[in-house]
Amino acid sequence: MITETPMMRQYNEIKRQHKDALLFFRMGDFYELFFEDAKLAAKVLGITLTSRSKGEGAIPMAGMPHHSSESYIRRLIKAGYKVAICDQLQDPDEAKGIVDRGVTRIITPGTVTEDTLLEDKSNNYLMAVLETNSMLGLSWIDLSTGRFEVEDIQKELLFDEFARLNPSELLLPEETVRNNTSFMERVRAECDGIVTSRPDWEFSKDTAYRILTEHFGTTSLEGFGCEDLGPSLGAAGAVIQYLRETQKTSIKHIGKIQKHQTDNRILIDKATQQSLELTQTMRTRNREGSLLGVIDQTKTPMGARLFREWVISPLSISAEIKYRQLGVKELFEKSELRRELRNILGNIYDIERISTKVSCGRANARDLVSLKQSLSKLPALKEKLTFCISDILVSIEQQIDVLDEVRTLIGTAIVPDPPPMIKDGGLIREGYDATLDELKYISKNGKSWIANFQAEEIARTGINSLKVGFNKVFGYYIEVTNLHKDNIPKTYIRKQTIKNAERFITPELKDYETKVLTADERAKDLEYDIFIQIREQVGAFTPQLQKTSEAIALIDVLSALASLAVENRYIMPEITDSLELKITDGRHPVLDRKLVGESFVPNDVNLDGINDKIMVITGPNMAGKSTYIRQIALLVLMAQMGSFIPAREAVIGTVDRIFTRVGASDELSRGQSTFMVEMNETSNILNNATERSLIILDEVGRGTSTFDGVSIAWAITEYIYQHIKARTLFATHYHELTELSILFPGIKNYNIAVKEWGDEIIFLRKIVEGGTDKSYGIHVARLAGIPKEVIQRARIILNNLEAATLDVNGKPKFAPMKSAQDKKQTAQLKLFVSKQDMVIEEIKKLDTTKISPIDALNKLDELKKKLEDDSEL
Ligand SMILES: Nc1ncnc2c1ncn2[C@@H]1O[C@H](COP(=O)(O)OP(=O)(O)O)[C@@H](O)[C@H]1O
Ligand SMILES: [Mg+2]
């Protein structure tokens, strides 16, 4: 039988309480992992798997020096694991038996606060989800900034919120994780974060209410406007309890809880966020190449985070948009001011996250110095802003607190370039603390003190040969030769007799000795204590620091937008409450910057939202349909962020939502032919869009057979026109849809002009009114070198198909019409006439009573040639 060593017993006990984390067990200068943890860490980190003791009782073990543990922890967290840090709670020298150990911190993907573990340009959210019969309760927090929010939502919105917030960790009740398998499957598919199951009771409303009021030190949640929350209250409670358990430090920087405001924002659902490539591209999922990647020019991390938020939840209320716009406009016009502000902002660190670290007791002296340096820029920033007149800039100026006392405190207490460790001294400036200075003086100047002491004693006793010496047994001593025996003062205490002399000590000398010998140790300890004190003093300013960071983030975003507008010749769109959507010479914000060689061709849009509501856009593949409709969506979105836009002129009646739906085969990233997904998302649009929405449909219906697809696309458009009445842009290669305009005056046909040039198609990239009658598919196939026989056969089939789309009266079967038909309709119908039909039409038109036999023969020959000629599609 193998007996457990006391240390392994201690390990096992601690591990039992942290089953779902990798336990980093401190042993001397190492962190060690055992058993399964060791195997897993060895695999994930590529570190050596060894074993503790040999033979039958061998225990798998892997470890790393404690000072290099950060980078290993980072990799584990990135890979979605949790790490529990178990430290020695006691100086090993003082321990009787085994050293006391305990978990000092649990690091999980949703609760990290280290810079090295965080992206500085986006928030890192921990989110709790509580499902009830009717609603979902959500609560999320970015621990690194202290921002804590709650929201009760309709169930189907959960995945849009996942897309918006991208939580890195989800807290769910055990019950849900265990029993609600279909929900959990969906959650795991839609959310990249890890799932952590928590006891059900932590989500109970009563517990939550108690925990939250306790945390905020309030009697109710009235002050936060959160008194009447639904299930999200339970979720918020679960968040705080989880943080208490994992953090083991103060979380008091979480100063408030906010009800997430949705009524002044445009909801951008997940499909829209993805297909418009707002924060990452579809293909590579990189920030680079996305709208955010291209237009974000912020200088500070808090600015970058706010910018991202503006992009994914633009405003819906015109007054709020204009409030931002005027700020951008002022900075757009005042170039000198804008440059100066951006210079200053470039020297400001992430004070939002630093202040959190200060408050949690995790900041080191370097963090404080960075904070001080950032704060030292604020007076200038504030001063520049005093010249501003727009309301938003004026309010930013008022919100910035220069926090002189914090800057002065750090400046006088902390050395300019401190080391990263806070226990090894070298942090505190000379002159800040007299005791510390004395200790440092002593440890540094021990020799001169001794010389001084010796001189004084010689003078006092008159013994010229008196010497101060040191040995390991007695420490410092005074040595007097036997010759001067009689002059020895009474205060000297005899310690040792040697051949010709005697050695003495005095209380003063012993005092000094203790001081010298321990001065260095004590100086380090004292420095640490002073540092902690200063950090706590700074921590008391957390609310002001948070408020100031918010203001800095805002001025950063506004000046970034202004600079973007200047550099790329953007204009300020006119925002109205009408249903108008009018953009002259609009450009795609991303392609406009990316296209090299070929320059971007600007395009217009002109919908009044009353008579003109829907654009059906046809044109061959690669003409630029998708680009055009996305461009319109992006310009509206940017305008509602408060940004200027790439155009010559624009009037934008605000939209309440932007919906985009991209046909299944255009979705590269998904890689699955999911007609079901396509239809789900379309149904979301049809059920939720309003007259104020903007709908972008790209090749919807493509995920199924042609006839299915055309029919569905047709019916959807009809429904939008008749029931929703939203402004809609529908790009399609089903040119059959152009017939919709025959039936409905508010639906207009557009196409992206192309020119045929010999065997080639030249893309003009210009949107023009009117439909196209050709899909050009076969043309493109020919250009691609598909064998001639195939091309010819395809043409015949196409002709047959097109013929079949007409009913017996020669009317399109898609559009059953009332008896009265106007000229326009007939003109449109021509588009559908196939070659055979054209020949028939011509025969019908012939007046056989008047035609000469030779003309008839010629005509017959011409018609025959027409039918044989395959140069025309
Ligand atoms: N207005 C434009 N100016 C210049 N190039 C454009 C423009 N619109 C589109 N393009 C180019 O054409 C390519 C194909 O456009 P896309 O919108 O995908 O075509 P479609 O959806 O009609 O097949 C784009 O990748 C882009 O490079
Ligand atoms: Mg396309």
CSV table of N, CA and C and ligand atoms in Angstrom, one decimal, residues 586-588 591 595 598-603 618-631 666 698-699 702 731 752 763-766, ligand 1:
chain,number,residue,atom,x,y,z
A,586,GLY,N,-21.5,57.9,-53.2
A,586,GLY,CA,-21.1,57.2,-52.1
A,586,GLY,C,-20.0,56.2,-52.4
A,587,ARG,N,-19.1,56.0,-51.5
A,587,ARG,CA,-18.0,55.0,-51.7
A,587,ARG,C,-18.0,54.0,-50.6
A,588,HIS,N,-17.5,52.8,-50.9
A,588,HIS,CA,-17.4,51.7,-49.9
A,588,HIS,C,-16.3,52.1,-49.0
A,591,LEU,N,-13.4,49.2,-49.3
A,591,LEU,CA,-12.8,49.0,-50.6
A,591,LEU,C,-12.2,50.3,-51.2
A,595,LEU,N,-8.6,49.3,-52.6
A,595,LEU,CA,-8.4,49.1,-54.0
A,595,LEU,C,-7.1,49.8,-54.5
A,598,GLU,N,-7.1,49.7,-59.8
A,598,GLU,CA,-8.4,50.1,-60.1
A,598,GLU,C,-8.9,51.1,-59.1
A,599,SER,N,-9.5,52.2,-59.4
A,599,SER,CA,-10.0,53.1,-58.4
A,599,SER,C,-11.5,52.8,-58.2
A,600,PHE,N,-11.9,53.1,-57.0
A,600,PHE,CA,-13.3,52.8,-56.7
A,600,PHE,C,-14.3,53.7,-57.4
A,601,VAL,N,-15.3,53.2,-58.0
A,601,VAL,CA,-16.3,54.0,-58.7
A,601,VAL,C,-17.5,54.3,-57.7
A,602,PRO,N,-17.7,55.6,-57.5
A,602,PRO,CA,-18.7,56.0,-56.6
A,602,PRO,C,-20.1,55.8,-57.1
A,603,ASN,N,-21.1,55.6,-56.3
A,603,ASN,CA,-22.4,55.3,-56.7
A,603,ASN,C,-23.4,56.1,-55.8
A,618,THR,N,-29.9,43.9,-60.4
A,618,THR,CA,-29.5,42.8,-61.2
A,618,THR,C,-28.1,43.1,-61.8
A,619,GLY,N,-27.6,42.1,-62.5
A,619,GLY,CA,-26.3,42.3,-63.1
A,619,GLY,C,-25.5,41.0,-63.0
A,620,PRO,N,-24.6,40.9,-63.9
A,620,PRO,CA,-23.8,39.6,-64.0
A,620,PRO,C,-22.9,39.5,-62.7
A,621,ASN,N,-22.5,38.3,-62.5
A,621,ASN,CA,-21.5,38.0,-61.5
A,621,ASN,C,-20.3,38.9,-61.5
A,622,MET,N,-19.9,39.3,-60.4
A,622,MET,CA,-18.7,40.2,-60.3
A,622,MET,C,-18.9,41.6,-60.8
A,623,ALA,N,-20.2,42.0,-61.0
A,623,ALA,CA,-20.5,43.3,-61.5
A,623,ALA,C,-20.3,44.3,-60.3
A,624,GLY,N,-20.6,43.9,-59.1
A,624,GLY,CA,-20.4,44.8,-58.0
A,624,GLY,C,-21.7,45.0,-57.2
A,625,LYS,N,-22.7,44.1,-57.4
A,625,LYS,CA,-23.9,44.2,-56.7
A,625,LYS,C,-23.8,44.1,-55.2
A,626,SER,N,-23.1,43.0,-54.7
A,626,SER,CA,-22.9,42.9,-53.3
A,626,SER,C,-22.2,44.1,-52.7
A,627,THR,N,-21.2,44.5,-53.4
A,627,THR,CA,-20.4,45.7,-52.9
A,627,THR,C,-21.3,46.9,-52.7
A,628,TYR,N,-22.1,47.1,-53.7
A,628,TYR,CA,-23.0,48.3,-53.7
A,628,TYR,C,-24.0,48.2,-52.5
A,629,ILE,N,-24.7,47.1,-52.3
A,629,ILE,CA,-25.7,47.1,-51.3
A,629,ILE,C,-25.0,47.1,-49.9
A,630,ARG,N,-23.9,46.5,-49.8
A,630,ARG,CA,-23.2,46.6,-48.5
A,630,ARG,C,-22.7,48.0,-48.2
A,631,GLN,N,-22.3,48.6,-49.2
A,631,GLN,CA,-21.8,50.0,-49.1
A,631,GLN,C,-22.9,50.9,-48.5
A,666,ASP,N,-23.1,32.6,-50.9
A,666,ASP,CA,-22.2,33.7,-50.8
A,666,ASP,C,-21.4,33.7,-49.5
A,698,ASP,N,-29.0,39.8,-50.2
A,698,ASP,CA,-28.0,39.5,-51.2
A,698,ASP,C,-28.2,38.1,-51.7
A,699,GLU,N,-28.8,37.9,-52.9
A,699,GLU,CA,-28.9,36.6,-53.5
A,699,GLU,C,-29.7,35.7,-52.6
A,702,ARG,N,-30.8,31.7,-53.0
A,702,ARG,CA,-29.8,30.9,-53.8
A,702,ARG,C,-29.5,29.5,-53.3
A,731,ALA,N,-30.1,42.5,-54.0
A,731,ALA,CA,-29.2,42.2,-55.2
A,731,ALA,C,-29.5,40.7,-55.5
A,752,ILE,N,-26.1,47.0,-62.5
A,752,ILE,CA,-24.7,47.6,-62.5
A,752,ILE,C,-24.2,47.4,-63.9
A,763,PHE,N,-16.7,45.7,-66.8
A,763,PHE,CA,-17.5,46.1,-65.6
A,763,PHE,C,-17.4,47.6,-65.5
A,764,LEU,N,-18.5,48.3,-65.5
A,764,LEU,CA,-18.4,49.8,-65.4
A,764,LEU,C,-18.6,50.2,-63.9
A,765,ARG,N,-19.1,49.3,-63.1
A,765,ARG,CA,-19.3,49.5,-61.7
A,765,ARG,C,-20.3,50.6,-61.4
A,766,LYS,N,-21.1,51.0,-62.3
A,766,LYS,CA,-21.9,52.1,-62.1
A,766,LYS,C,-23.4,51.6,-62.0
B,1,LIG,N1,-17.8,50.5,-57.2
B,1,LIG,C1,-16.8,49.8,-57.5
B,1,LIG,N2,-15.6,50.3,-57.9
B,1,LIG,C2,-14.6,49.5,-58.1
B,1,LIG,N3,-14.5,48.2,-57.9
B,1,LIG,C3,-15.7,47.6,-57.5
B,1,LIG,C4,-16.8,48.3,-57.3
B,1,LIG,N4,-17.8,47.5,-56.9
B,1,LIG,C5,-17.3,46.3,-56.9
B,1,LIG,N5,-16.0,46.3,-57.3
B,1,LIG,C6,-15.1,45.1,-57.5
B,1,LIG,O1,-15.8,44.1,-58.0
B,1,LIG,C7,-15.7,42.9,-57.3
B,1,LIG,C8,-16.9,42.1,-57.3
B,1,LIG,O2,-18.0,42.7,-56.7
B,1,LIG,P1,-19.2,42.0,-56.1
B,1,LIG,O3,-19.9,43.1,-55.3
B,1,LIG,O4,-18.8,40.8,-55.3
B,1,LIG,O5,-20.0,41.5,-57.3
B,1,LIG,P2,-21.4,40.8,-57.4
B,1,LIG,O6,-22.0,40.7,-56.1
B,1,LIG,O7,-22.2,41.5,-58.4
B,1,LIG,O8,-21.0,39.4,-58.0
B,1,LIG,C9,-15.3,43.4,-55.9
B,1,LIG,O9,-14.5,42.5,-55.3
B,1,LIG,C10,-14.6,44.7,-56.2
B,1,LIG,O10,-13.2,44.5,-56.2
